[in-house]
MMTF fields as JSON, N, C-alpha, C and O atoms, coordinates in Angstrom:
{
  "mmtfVersion": "1.0.0",
  "mmtfProducer": "UNKNOWN",
  "numBonds": 515,
  "numAtoms": 516,
  "numGroups": 129,
  "numChains": 1,
  "numModels": 1,
  "chainsPerModel": [1],
  "groupsPerChain": [129],
  "chainIdList": ["A"],
  "bondAtomList": [4, 2, 8, 6, 12, 10, 16, 14, 20, 18, 24, 22, 28, 26, 32, 30, 36, 34, 40, 38, 44, 42, 48, 46, 52, 50, 56, 54, 60, 58, 64, 62, 68, 66, 72, 70, 76, 74, 80, 78, 84, 82, 88, 86, 92, 90, 96, 94, 100, 98, 104, 102, 108, 106, 112, 110, 116, 114, 120, 118, 124, 122, 128, 126, 132, 130, 136, 134, 140, 138, 144, 142, 148, 146, 152, 150, 156, 154, 160, 158, 164, 162, 168, 166, 172, 170, 176, 174, 180, 178, 184, 182, 188, 186, 192, 190, 196, 194, 200, 198, 204, 202, 208, 206, 212, 210, 216, 214, 220, 218, 224, 222, 228, 226, 232, 230, 236, 234, 240, 238, 244, 242, 248, 246, 252, 250, 256, 254, 260, 258, 264, 262, 268, 266, 272, 270, 276, 274, 280, 278, 284, 282, 288, 286, 292, 290, 296, 294, 300, 298, 304, 302, 308, 306, 312, 310, 316, 314, 320, 318, 324, 322, 328, 326, 332, 330, 336, 334, 340, 338, 344, 342, 348, 346, 352, 350, 356, 354, 360, 358, 364, 362, 368, 366, 372, 370, 376, 374, 380, 378, 384, 382, 388, 386, 392, 390, 396, 394, 400, 398, 404, 402, 408, 406, 412, 410, 416, 414, 420, 418, 424, 422, 428, 426, 432, 430, 436, 434, 440, 438, 444, 442, 448, 446, 452, 450, 456, 454, 460, 458, 464, 462, 468, 466, 472, 470, 476, 474, 480, 478, 484, 482, 488, 486, 492, 490, 496, 494, 500, 498, 504, 502, 508, 506, 512, 510],
  "bondOrderList": [1, 1, 1, 1, 1, 1, 1, 1, 1, 1, 1, 1, 1, 1, 1, 1, 1, 1, 1, 1, 1, 1, 1, 1, 1, 1, 1, 1, 1, 1, 1, 1, 1, 1, 1, 1, 1, 1, 1, 1, 1, 1, 1, 1, 1, 1, 1, 1, 1, 1, 1, 1, 1, 1, 1, 1, 1, 1, 1, 1, 1, 1, 1, 1, 1, 1, 1, 1, 1, 1, 1, 1, 1, 1, 1, 1, 1, 1, 1, 1, 1, 1, 1, 1, 1, 1, 1, 1, 1, 1, 1, 1, 1, 1, 1, 1, 1, 1, 1, 1, 1, 1, 1, 1, 1, 1, 1, 1, 1, 1, 1, 1, 1, 1, 1, 1, 1, 1, 1, 1, 1, 1, 1, 1, 1, 1, 1, 1],
  "groupList": [{"groupName": "MET", "atomNameList": ["N", "CA", "C", "O"], "elementList": ["N", "C", "C", "O"], "formalChargeList": [0, 0, 0, 0], "bondAtomList": [1, 0, 2, 1, 3, 2], "bondOrderList": [1, 1, 2], "singleLetterCode": "M", "chemCompType": "L-PEPTIDE LINKING"}, {"groupName": "PRO", "atomNameList": ["N", "CA", "C", "O"], "elementList": ["N", "C", "C", "O"], "formalChargeList": [0, 0, 0, 0], "bondAtomList": [1, 0, 2, 1, 3, 2], "bondOrderList": [1, 1, 2], "singleLetterCode": "P", "chemCompType": "L-PEPTIDE LINKING"}, {"groupName": "PHE", "atomNameList": ["N", "CA", "C", "O"], "elementList": ["N", "C", "C", "O"], "formalChargeList": [0, 0, 0, 0], "bondAtomList": [1, 0, 2, 1, 3, 2], "bondOrderList": [1, 1, 2], "singleLetterCode": "F", "chemCompType": "L-PEPTIDE LINKING"}, {"groupName": "VAL", "atomNameList": ["N", "CA", "C", "O"], "elementList": ["N", "C", "C", "O"], "formalChargeList": [0, 0, 0, 0], "bondAtomList": [1, 0, 2, 1, 3, 2], "bondOrderList": [1, 1, 2], "singleLetterCode": "V", "chemCompType": "L-PEPTIDE LINKING"}, {"groupName": "HIS", "atomNameList": ["N", "CA", "C", "O"], "elementList": ["N", "C", "C", "O"], "formalChargeList": [0, 0, 0, 0], "bondAtomList": [1, 0, 2, 1, 3, 2], "bondOrderList": [1, 1, 2], "singleLetterCode": "H", "chemCompType": "L-PEPTIDE LINKING"}, {"groupName": "ILE", "atomNameList": ["N", "CA", "C", "O"], "elementList": ["N", "C", "C", "O"], "formalChargeList": [0, 0, 0, 0], "bondAtomList": [1, 0, 2, 1, 3, 2], "bondOrderList": [1, 1, 2], "singleLetterCode": "I", "chemCompType": "L-PEPTIDE LINKING"}, {"groupName": "ARG", "atomNameList": ["N", "CA", "C", "O"], "elementList": ["N", "C", "C", "O"], "formalChargeList": [0, 0, 0, 0], "bondAtomList": [1, 0, 2, 1, 3, 2], "bondOrderList": [1, 1, 2], "singleLetterCode": "R", "chemCompType": "L-PEPTIDE LINKING"}, {"groupName": "ALA", "atomNameList": ["N", "CA", "C", "O"], "elementList": ["N", "C", "C", "O"], "formalChargeList": [0, 0, 0, 0], "bondAtomList": [1, 0, 2, 1, 3, 2], "bondOrderList": [1, 1, 2], "singleLetterCode": "A", "chemCompType": "L-PEPTIDE LINKING"}, {"groupName": "GLY", "atomNameList": ["N", "CA", "C", "O"], "elementList": ["N", "C", "C", "O"], "formalChargeList": [0, 0, 0, 0], "bondAtomList": [1, 0, 2, 1, 3, 2], "bondOrderList": [1, 1, 2], "singleLetterCode": "G", "chemCompType": "PEPTIDE LINKING"}, {"groupName": "LEU", "atomNameList": ["N", "CA", "C", "O"], "elementList": ["N", "C", "C", "O"], "formalChargeList": [0, 0, 0, 0], "bondAtomList": [1, 0, 2, 1, 3, 2], "bondOrderList": [1, 1, 2], "singleLetterCode": "L", "chemCompType": "L-PEPTIDE LINKING"}, {"groupName": "SER", "atomNameList": ["N", "CA", "C", "O"], "elementList": ["N", "C", "C", "O"], "formalChargeList": [0, 0, 0, 0], "bondAtomList": [1, 0, 2, 1, 3, 2], "bondOrderList": [1, 1, 2], "singleLetterCode": "S", "chemCompType": "L-PEPTIDE LINKING"}, {"groupName": "ASP", "atomNameList": ["N", "CA", "C", "O"], "elementList": ["N", "C", "C", "O"], "formalChargeList": [0, 0, 0, 0], "bondAtomList": [1, 0, 2, 1, 3, 2], "bondOrderList": [1, 1, 2], "singleLetterCode": "D", "chemCompType": "L-PEPTIDE LINKING"}, {"groupName": "GLN", "atomNameList": ["N", "CA", "C", "O"], "elementList": ["N", "C", "C", "O"], "formalChargeList": [0, 0, 0, 0], "bondAtomList": [1, 0, 2, 1, 3, 2], "bondOrderList": [1, 1, 2], "singleLetterCode": "Q", "chemCompType": "L-PEPTIDE LINKING"}, {"groupName": "GLU", "atomNameList": ["N", "CA", "C", "O"], "elementList": ["N", "C", "C", "O"], "formalChargeList": [0, 0, 0, 0], "bondAtomList": [1, 0, 2, 1, 3, 2], "bondOrderList": [1, 1, 2], "singleLetterCode": "E", "chemCompType": "L-PEPTIDE LINKING"}, {"groupName": "THR", "atomNameList": ["N", "CA", "C", "O"], "elementList": ["N", "C", "C", "O"], "formalChargeList": [0, 0, 0, 0], "bondAtomList": [1, 0, 2, 1, 3, 2], "bondOrderList": [1, 1, 2], "singleLetterCode": "T", "chemCompType": "L-PEPTIDE LINKING"}, {"groupName": "LYS", "atomNameList": ["N", "CA", "C", "O"], "elementList": ["N", "C", "C", "O"], "formalChargeList": [0, 0, 0, 0], "bondAtomList": [1, 0, 2, 1, 3, 2], "bondOrderList": [1, 1, 2], "singleLetterCode": "K", "chemCompType": "L-PEPTIDE LINKING"}, {"groupName": "TRP", "atomNameList": ["N", "CA", "C", "O"], "elementList": ["N", "C", "C", "O"], "formalChargeList": [0, 0, 0, 0], "bondAtomList": [1, 0, 2, 1, 3, 2], "bondOrderList": [1, 1, 2], "singleLetterCode": "W", "chemCompType": "L-PEPTIDE LINKING"}, {"groupName": "ASN", "atomNameList": ["N", "CA", "C", "O"], "elementList": ["N", "C", "C", "O"], "formalChargeList": [0, 0, 0, 0], "bondAtomList": [1, 0, 2, 1, 3, 2], "bondOrderList": [1, 1, 2], "singleLetterCode": "N", "chemCompType": "L-PEPTIDE LINKING"}, {"groupName": "TYR", "atomNameList": ["N", "CA", "C", "O"], "elementList": ["N", "C", "C", "O"], "formalChargeList": [0, 0, 0, 0], "bondAtomList": [1, 0, 2, 1, 3, 2], "bondOrderList": [1, 1, 2], "singleLetterCode": "Y", "chemCompType": "L-PEPTIDE LINKING"}],
  "groupTypeList": [0, 1, 2, 3, 4, 5, 6, 3, 7, 8, 1, 6, 9, 10, 1, 11, 12, 3, 6, 13, 9, 12, 6, 13, 7, 14, 7, 9, 0, 7, 8, 5, 0, 6, 15, 15, 12, 13, 9, 14, 10, 3, 9, 3, 13, 8, 7, 13, 5, 10, 8, 16, 7, 5, 8, 8, 7, 7, 3, 1, 3, 7, 7, 4, 9, 11, 3, 15, 3, 14, 12, 8, 14, 17, 14, 13, 13, 13, 15, 7, 6, 2, 3, 6, 7, 7, 17, 11, 9, 9, 15, 10, 3, 9, 8, 10, 12, 9, 1, 9, 7, 14, 18, 3, 3, 3, 4, 13, 5, 1, 10, 14, 7, 16, 8, 18, 11, 8, 9, 14, 12, 13, 7, 6, 15, 3, 7, 7, 7],
  "groupIdList": [1, 2, 3, 4, 5, 6, 7, 8, 9, 10, 11, 12, 13, 14, 15, 16, 17, 18, 19, 20, 21, 22, 23, 24, 25, 26, 27, 28, 29, 30, 31, 32, 33, 34, 35, 36, 37, 38, 39, 40, 41, 42, 43, 44, 45, 46, 47, 48, 49, 50, 51, 52, 53, 54, 55, 56, 57, 58, 59, 60, 61, 62, 63, 64, 65, 66, 67, 68, 69, 70, 71, 72, 73, 74, 75, 76, 77, 78, 79, 80, 81, 82, 83, 84, 85, 86, 87, 88, 89, 90, 91, 92, 93, 94, 95, 96, 97, 98, 99, 100, 101, 102, 103, 104, 105, 106, 107, 108, 109, 110, 111, 112, 113, 114, 115, 116, 117, 118, 119, 120, 121, 122, 123, 124, 125, 126, 127, 128, 129],
  "secStructList": [7, 7, 3, 3, 3, 3, 3, 3, 3, 1, 1, 7, 7, 7, 2, 2, 2, 2, 2, 2, 2, 2, 2, 2, 2, 2, 2, 2, 2, 2, 2, 6, 1, 7, 7, 7, 4, 4, 4, 7, 3, 3, 3, 3, 3, 3, 3, 7, 4, 4, 4, 7, 3, 3, 6, 6, 3, 3, 7, 1, 7, 3, 3, 3, 3, 3, 3, 3, 3, 3, 6, 6, 1, 1, 7, 2, 2, 2, 2, 2, 2, 2, 2, 2, 2, 2, 2, 2, 2, 2, 2, 2, 2, 2, 7, 6, 6, 1, 7, 1, 7, 7, 3, 3, 3, 3, 3, 3, 3, 7, 6, 6, 1, 7, 3, 3, 6, 6, 3, 3, 2, 2, 2, 2, 2, 2, 2, 2, 7],
  "xCoordList": [121.935, 120.951, 121.091, 120.206, 122.151, 122.342, 121.558, 121.264, 121.238, 120.624, 121.494, 121.769, 121.919, 122.763, 121.948, 121.383, 121.896, 121.174, 122.16, 122.706, 122.376, 123.309, 122.505, 121.826, 122.586, 121.935, 123.016, 124.038, 122.77, 123.744, 123.016, 121.941, 123.606, 123.059, 124.146, 125.33, 123.735, 124.684, 124.511, 123.388, 125.602, 125.489, 124.797, 125.022, 123.966, 123.25, 124.255, 125.179, 124.063, 124.944, 124.632, 123.475, 125.679, 125.489, 125.086, 125.322, 124.481, 124.168, 125.41, 125.32, 126.558, 127.796, 128.201, 128.667, 128.033, 128.357, 127.426, 127.866, 126.151, 125.189, 125.586, 125.622, 125.884, 126.291, 127.58, 127.721, 128.526, 129.771, 129.504, 130.048, 128.675, 128.321, 127.64, 127.958, 126.713, 126.022, 126.995, 126.999, 127.801, 128.75, 129.781, 130.037, 130.361, 131.427, 130.888, 131.545, 129.711, 129.108, 128.806, 129.016, 128.321, 128.065, 129.368, 129.404, 130.428, 131.729, 132.256, 132.833, 132.069, 132.498, 131.713, 132.277, 130.417, 129.599, 130.042, 130.128, 130.32, 130.745, 132.159, 132.434, 133.041, 134.44, 134.73, 135.248, 134.404, 134.744, 133.742, 134.124, 132.466, 131.424, 130.956, 130.114, 131.5, 131.208, 129.733, 129.188, 129.092, 127.682, 127.566, 128.465, 126.455, 126.226, 125.927, 124.979, 126.764, 126.602, 125.216, 124.592, 124.734, 123.452, 122.254, 121.143, 122.464, 121.383, 121.575, 120.801, 122.607, 122.895, 122.094, 122.2, 121.296, 120.514, 121.136, 121.524, 121.227, 121.802, 120.851, 120.484, 120.463, 119.653, 120.488, 120.962, 120.669, 121.335, 120.234, 119.492, 120.15, 119.048, 119.584, 120.469, 119.047, 119.421, 118.582, 117.422, 119.178, 118.484, 118.79, 119.835, 117.881, 118.097, 119.203, 119.158, 120.173, 121.276, 120.77, 121.378, 119.676, 119.134, 118.621, 118.47, 118.357, 117.888, 118.992, 118.707, 120.241, 121.365, 122.275, 122.724, 122.541, 123.473, 124.369, 123.974, 125.562, 126.497, 126.979, 127.502, 126.797, 127.133, 126.268, 126.659, 125.094, 124.183, 124.481, 123.798, 125.501, 125.897, 125.636, 125.718, 125.325, 125.115, 126.423, 127.511, 126.293, 127.463, 127.206, 126.051, 128.275, 128.069, 127.756, 127.136, 128.183, 127.941, 127.911, 128.613, 127.103, 127.015, 126.573, 125.961, 126.897, 126.485, 126.375, 126.981, 125.582, 125.385, 125.157, 124.376, 125.829, 125.671, 125.243, 125.939, 124.081, 123.548, 123.56, 123.229, 123.94, 123.846, 123.182, 123.435, 122.335, 121.67, 122.167, 122.145, 122.619, 123.091, 122.491, 121.998, 122.538, 122.027, 122.98, 124.194, 122.41, 123.181, 124.09, 123.681, 125.34, 126.294, 126.978, 127.708, 126.76, 127.366, 128.678, 129.32, 129.08, 130.342, 131.13, 130.562, 132.445, 133.328, 133.469, 133.133, 133.97, 134.247, 135.254, 135.128, 136.258, 137.289, 136.686, 137.036, 135.796, 135.149, 134.324, 134.358, 133.591, 132.774, 133.655, 133.322, 134.762, 135.679, 136.289, 136.393, 136.691, 137.241, 136.191, 136.494, 134.948, 133.875, 133.643, 133.51, 133.593, 133.38, 134.474, 134.177, 135.727, 136.83, 136.681, 136.792, 136.428, 136.348, 135.143, 135.24, 134.009, 132.82, 133.039, 132.601, 133.713, 134.037, 134.957, 134.768, 135.943, 136.844, 136.068, 136.345, 135.102, 134.278, 133.507, 133.498, 132.863, 132.108, 133.023, 132.654, 134.211, 135.159, 135.61, 135.747, 135.84, 136.329, 135.269, 135.604, 134.007, 132.938, 132.506, 132.241, 132.432, 131.867, 132.896, 132.54, 134.157, 135.208, 135.651, 135.132, 136.623, 137.311, 136.478, 136.84, 135.377, 134.533, 133.625, 132.917, 133.635, 132.791, 133.193, 134.37, 132.248, 132.572, 133.136, 132.893, 133.886, 134.406, 133.261, 133.393, 132.144, 130.978, 130.155, 128.983, 130.803, 130.145, 130.095, 131.125, 128.891, 128.754, 128.458, 127.71, 129.071, 128.793, 128.307, 129.002, 127.118, 126.506, 126.182, 125.553, 126.614, 126.272, 125.216, 125.497, 124.004, 122.918, 122.872, 122.814, 122.9, 122.78, 121.352, 120.914, 120.643, 119.236, 119.108, 119.707, 118.338, 118.147, 117.606, 116.811, 118.042, 117.646, 116.15, 115.612, 115.474, 114.024, 113.258, 112.035, 113.97, 113.307, 113.374, 112.876, 113.992, 114.002, 114.331, 114.836, 114.035, 114.293, 113.943, 113.773, 113.838, 113.461, 112.684, 112.778, 111.931, 111.116, 110.182, 109.904, 109.7, 108.711, 109.241, 108.454, 110.565, 111.157, 112.124, 112.886, 112.087, 113.075, 114.43, 114.525, 115.459, 116.804, 116.867, 117.547, 116.168, 116.129, 115.496, 116.0, 114.401, 113.754, 114.679, 114.685, 115.466, 116.438, 117.52, 117.926, 117.983, 119.016, 118.506, 119.211, 117.29, 116.697, 116.492, 116.775, 116.006, 115.776, 117.072, 117.083, 118.16, 119.451, 120.101, 120.971, 119.691, 120.324, 119.816, 120.263],
  "yCoordList": [110.568, 109.52, 108.802, 108.891, 108.116, 107.422, 106.117, 105.464, 105.774, 104.486, 103.793, 104.356, 102.582, 101.793, 100.595, 99.855, 100.416, 99.294, 98.491, 98.99, 97.254, 96.375, 95.244, 94.492, 95.128, 94.031, 93.066, 93.472, 91.784, 90.76, 89.65, 89.217, 89.193, 88.068, 87.025, 87.35, 85.779, 84.683, 83.719, 83.46, 83.19, 82.265, 82.946, 84.124, 82.187, 82.716, 83.107, 82.353, 84.294, 84.767, 84.042, 83.769, 83.742, 83.155, 84.266, 85.442, 83.905, 84.927, 85.71, 86.909, 85.048, 85.746, 86.761, 87.848, 86.429, 87.374, 88.585, 89.716, 88.348, 89.456, 90.37, 91.59, 89.793, 90.6, 91.364, 92.51, 90.745, 91.431, 92.631, 93.712, 92.441, 93.556, 94.676, 95.85, 94.319, 95.332, 96.066, 97.295, 95.317, 95.895, 96.782, 97.904, 96.289, 97.038, 98.229, 99.268, 98.101, 99.254, 100.353, 101.533, 99.976, 100.95, 101.616, 102.829, 100.842, 101.396, 102.366, 103.396, 102.055, 102.965, 104.272, 105.35, 104.173, 105.383, 106.248, 107.47, 105.617, 106.371, 106.921, 108.067, 106.112, 106.518, 107.482, 108.575, 107.092, 107.904, 109.031, 110.165, 108.714, 109.685, 110.526, 111.409, 110.252, 111.036, 111.017, 112.034, 109.867, 109.722, 109.058, 108.336, 109.312, 108.707, 107.221, 106.829, 106.411, 104.962, 104.535, 103.669, 105.143, 104.73, 105.094, 104.627, 105.92, 106.284, 105.703, 106.002, 104.871, 104.275, 102.984, 102.065, 102.929, 101.73, 101.027, 101.669, 99.706, 98.914, 97.762, 96.975, 97.683, 96.57, 95.764, 96.297, 94.483, 93.562, 92.687, 92.017, 92.714, 92.05, 91.141, 91.529, 89.943, 89.023, 89.246, 89.651, 88.978, 89.061, 87.783, 87.16, 87.416, 86.233, 86.517, 87.533, 85.647, 85.85, 85.803, 86.404, 85.104, 85.037, 86.4, 86.627, 87.292, 88.62, 89.641, 90.802, 89.243, 90.17, 89.84, 88.703, 90.811, 90.644, 91.86, 92.952, 91.674, 92.778, 92.667, 91.633, 93.74, 93.711, 92.74, 92.264, 92.448, 91.519, 90.059, 89.174, 89.793, 88.41, 88.062, 88.913, 86.807, 86.309, 86.367, 86.264, 86.532, 86.551, 85.588, 85.342, 85.036, 84.091, 84.768, 84.163, 86.022, 86.78, 88.259, 88.684, 89.037, 90.473, 91.192, 90.602, 92.477, 93.282, 94.741, 95.187, 95.463, 96.894, 97.503, 96.971, 98.607, 99.269, 100.709, 101.473, 101.078, 102.441, 102.993, 102.288, 104.246, 104.906, 106.264, 106.959, 106.62, 107.924, 108.74, 108.287, 109.969, 110.902, 112.273, 112.529, 113.146, 114.495, 115.29, 115.291, 115.956, 116.74, 117.744, 118.446, 117.788, 118.774, 118.426, 119.252, 117.208, 116.854, 116.093, 115.776, 115.797, 115.097, 115.756, 116.297, 115.702, 116.259, 115.275, 114.097, 115.773, 114.899, 113.825, 112.672, 114.206, 113.256, 112.161, 110.991, 112.52, 111.519, 110.547, 109.337, 111.08, 110.21, 109.274, 108.101, 109.775, 108.935, 107.84, 106.689, 108.198, 107.205, 106.151, 104.962, 106.606, 105.669, 104.688, 103.487, 105.188, 104.318, 103.246, 102.072, 103.641, 102.666, 101.638, 100.433, 102.127, 101.229, 100.299, 99.126, 100.809, 99.967, 98.892, 97.754, 99.253, 98.262, 97.185, 95.997, 97.6, 96.637, 95.712, 94.514, 96.269, 95.45, 94.396, 93.222, 94.814, 93.851, 92.741, 91.568, 93.104, 92.098, 91.154, 89.951, 91.699, 90.85, 89.841, 88.721, 90.226, 89.324, 88.391, 87.214, 88.902, 88.124, 87.424, 86.534, 87.799, 87.087, 87.7, 88.721, 87.045, 87.56, 87.484, 88.105, 86.742, 86.652, 87.868, 87.979, 88.782, 89.965, 90.754, 91.078, 91.069, 91.739, 93.149, 93.809, 93.584, 94.948, 95.944, 96.95, 95.681, 96.583, 96.337, 95.967, 96.553, 96.496, 97.924, 98.512, 98.483, 99.912, 100.228, 99.522, 101.314, 101.915, 103.327, 104.088, 103.676, 104.953, 105.724, 105.188, 106.979, 107.867, 108.842, 109.687, 108.718, 109.629, 110.734, 110.459, 111.977, 113.102, 113.636, 114.108, 113.557, 113.92, 115.284, 115.486, 116.221, 117.512, 117.313, 116.406, 118.16, 118.02, 118.185, 117.746, 118.812, 118.986, 117.774, 117.715, 116.804, 115.688, 114.364, 113.349, 114.365, 113.114, 113.372, 114.434, 112.378, 112.514, 111.23, 110.184, 111.309, 110.154, 110.628, 111.789, 109.731, 109.999, 111.186, 111.949, 111.335, 112.346, 113.74, 114.665, 113.917, 115.234, 115.148, 114.189, 116.159, 116.213, 116.593, 117.084, 116.358, 116.78, 118.301, 118.826, 119.001, 120.461, 120.922, 121.845, 120.294, 120.666, 120.431, 121.22, 119.358, 119.092, 120.169, 120.623, 120.573, 121.608, 122.933, 123.603, 123.307, 124.56, 124.519, 125.494, 123.395, 123.262, 123.322, 123.799, 122.839, 122.845, 124.219, 124.49, 125.104, 126.426, 127.431, 128.578],
  "zCoordList": [117.581, 117.462, 116.141, 115.29, 115.961, 114.684, 114.606, 115.608, 113.365, 113.079, 112.033, 110.974, 112.333, 111.437, 110.965, 111.77, 109.639, 109.053, 108.21, 107.227, 108.606, 107.902, 107.277, 107.977, 105.949, 105.237, 104.769, 104.216, 105.002, 104.638, 103.895, 104.309, 102.8, 102.045, 101.878, 101.789, 101.838, 101.686, 102.839, 103.27, 103.34, 104.472, 105.659, 105.938, 106.333, 107.504, 108.581, 108.888, 109.151, 110.217, 111.522, 111.843, 112.255, 113.576, 114.544, 114.268, 115.672, 116.676, 117.118, 117.384, 117.196, 117.567, 116.505, 116.844, 115.23, 114.157, 114.186, 113.979, 114.443, 114.54, 115.693, 115.532, 116.853, 118.013, 117.735, 118.161, 117.023, 116.685, 115.777, 115.999, 114.765, 113.885, 114.674, 114.485, 115.551, 116.359, 117.285, 117.345, 117.989, 118.949, 118.246, 118.684, 117.176, 116.501, 115.718, 115.655, 115.121, 114.441, 115.458, 115.177, 116.621, 117.69, 118.116, 118.32, 118.252, 118.64, 117.586, 117.934, 116.308, 115.241, 115.294, 115.106, 115.549, 115.634, 116.811, 116.689, 117.943, 119.129, 118.95, 119.306, 118.404, 118.298, 117.166, 117.395, 115.96, 114.786, 114.566, 114.276, 114.704, 114.354, 115.544, 115.387, 116.732, 117.947, 118.336, 118.765, 118.185, 118.544, 119.914, 120.345, 120.584, 121.896, 121.727, 121.047, 122.364, 122.262, 122.729, 122.118, 123.812, 124.382, 123.502, 123.755, 122.475, 121.555, 120.16, 119.251, 119.986, 118.678, 118.508, 119.32, 117.447, 117.134, 115.934, 114.958, 116.016, 114.925, 114.602, 115.474, 113.335, 112.851, 111.871, 110.867, 112.158, 111.234, 110.641, 111.358, 109.321, 108.637, 107.534, 106.772, 107.459, 106.396, 105.153, 105.233, 104.009, 102.723, 101.948, 102.135, 101.095, 100.261, 99.244, 98.549, 99.153, 98.206, 96.766, 95.88, 96.522, 95.158, 94.691, 93.491, 95.617, 95.261, 95.078, 94.786, 95.242, 95.198, 94.022, 93.88, 93.2, 92.074, 92.018, 92.424, 91.521, 91.302, 89.866, 89.452, 89.113, 87.699, 86.92, 85.854, 87.453, 86.797, 87.086, 86.57, 87.912, 88.199, 89.661, 90.547, 89.883, 91.244, 92.028, 91.461, 93.332, 94.221, 95.383, 95.731, 95.994, 97.099, 98.43, 99.304, 98.587, 99.806, 99.431, 98.513, 100.136, 99.856, 101.125, 102.015, 101.185, 102.337, 101.924, 100.95, 102.698, 102.493, 103.871, 104.66, 104.167, 105.454, 105.22, 104.552, 105.781, 105.734, 107.147, 108.101, 107.28, 108.578, 108.375, 107.391, 109.324, 109.293, 110.476, 111.62, 110.171, 111.192, 110.906, 109.807, 111.899, 111.712, 110.825, 111.031, 109.85, 108.88, 109.584, 110.509, 109.114, 109.606, 110.911, 111.458, 111.431, 112.716, 112.574, 113.576, 111.349, 111.118, 110.003, 109.053, 110.133, 109.112, 107.955, 108.08, 106.834, 105.679, 106.063, 105.651, 106.857, 107.281, 108.164, 108.013, 109.071, 109.924, 109.083, 109.307, 108.126, 107.273, 106.446, 106.281, 105.932, 105.157, 106.032, 105.609, 107.247, 108.182, 108.525, 108.616, 108.714, 109.035, 107.892, 108.127, 106.655, 105.493, 105.437, 105.217, 105.633, 105.621, 106.743, 106.514, 107.953, 109.11, 109.023, 109.384, 108.549, 108.409, 107.347, 107.511, 106.263, 105.231, 105.812, 105.55, 106.593, 107.241, 108.185, 108.251, 108.909, 109.809, 109.016, 109.385, 107.934, 107.126, 106.612, 106.648, 106.134, 105.64, 106.749, 106.527, 107.943, 109.036, 109.476, 109.863, 109.42, 109.85, 108.726, 108.97, 107.489, 106.384, 105.519, 104.746, 105.626, 104.922, 103.61, 103.16, 103.016, 101.83, 100.553, 99.553, 100.562, 99.36, 99.201, 98.2, 100.174, 100.076, 98.835, 98.673, 97.961, 96.693, 96.879, 97.889, 95.885, 95.855, 95.978, 96.674, 95.315, 95.339, 96.606, 96.547, 97.749, 99.053, 99.554, 99.884, 99.611, 99.865, 101.326, 102.003, 101.785, 103.082, 102.765, 102.092, 103.247, 102.91, 104.188, 105.1, 104.248, 105.354, 104.845, 103.994, 105.371, 105.024, 106.075, 107.273, 105.622, 106.539, 106.455, 105.406, 107.562, 107.626, 108.323, 109.379, 107.752, 108.428, 109.848, 110.096, 110.765, 112.177, 112.382, 113.398, 111.431, 111.528, 111.015, 111.14, 110.437, 109.758, 110.51, 110.023, 111.709, 112.456, 113.905, 114.268, 114.733, 116.152, 116.868, 116.241, 118.173, 118.969, 120.192, 120.59, 120.771, 121.955, 121.734, 122.659, 120.495, 120.188, 119.917, 119.714, 119.908, 119.638, 118.469, 118.349, 117.606, 116.524, 117.11, 118.235, 116.334, 116.754, 116.876, 117.757, 116.004, 116.071, 117.373, 118.013, 117.771, 119.037, 120.211, 121.156, 120.173, 121.238, 121.268, 122.338, 120.086, 119.994, 120.554, 121.309, 120.187, 120.655, 122.179, 122.876, 122.678, 124.119, 124.92, 126.055, 124.331, 125.036, 125.033, 125.861, 124.103, 123.979, 124.986, 124.993]
}
């Protein structure tokens, strides 16, 4: 049950760019991170470029991608591959002006601390056993 949050600042994204980010982020979660596509949520959100600085300086475009997954469900290698692929996705959609300091963060949340449809991930694990 991953949640992907992509924040983008700079030129306004077209509906096609938003759909591409949603579709490809979902594919990365299903492919690299072994998550169920049908349970992957992706939010693409715009931010004002005036509120974003890197090294104290204004930038023309910026992005940040956060993903939340259940702790211990992915290997270090999978997380590293995901960070690379997600960075490549952001560059392909947003272009070459994307700053070096474009972060992709994988948050690992304990199974007792989150869930969906009223059940924690831990409760789902126990029920399946």
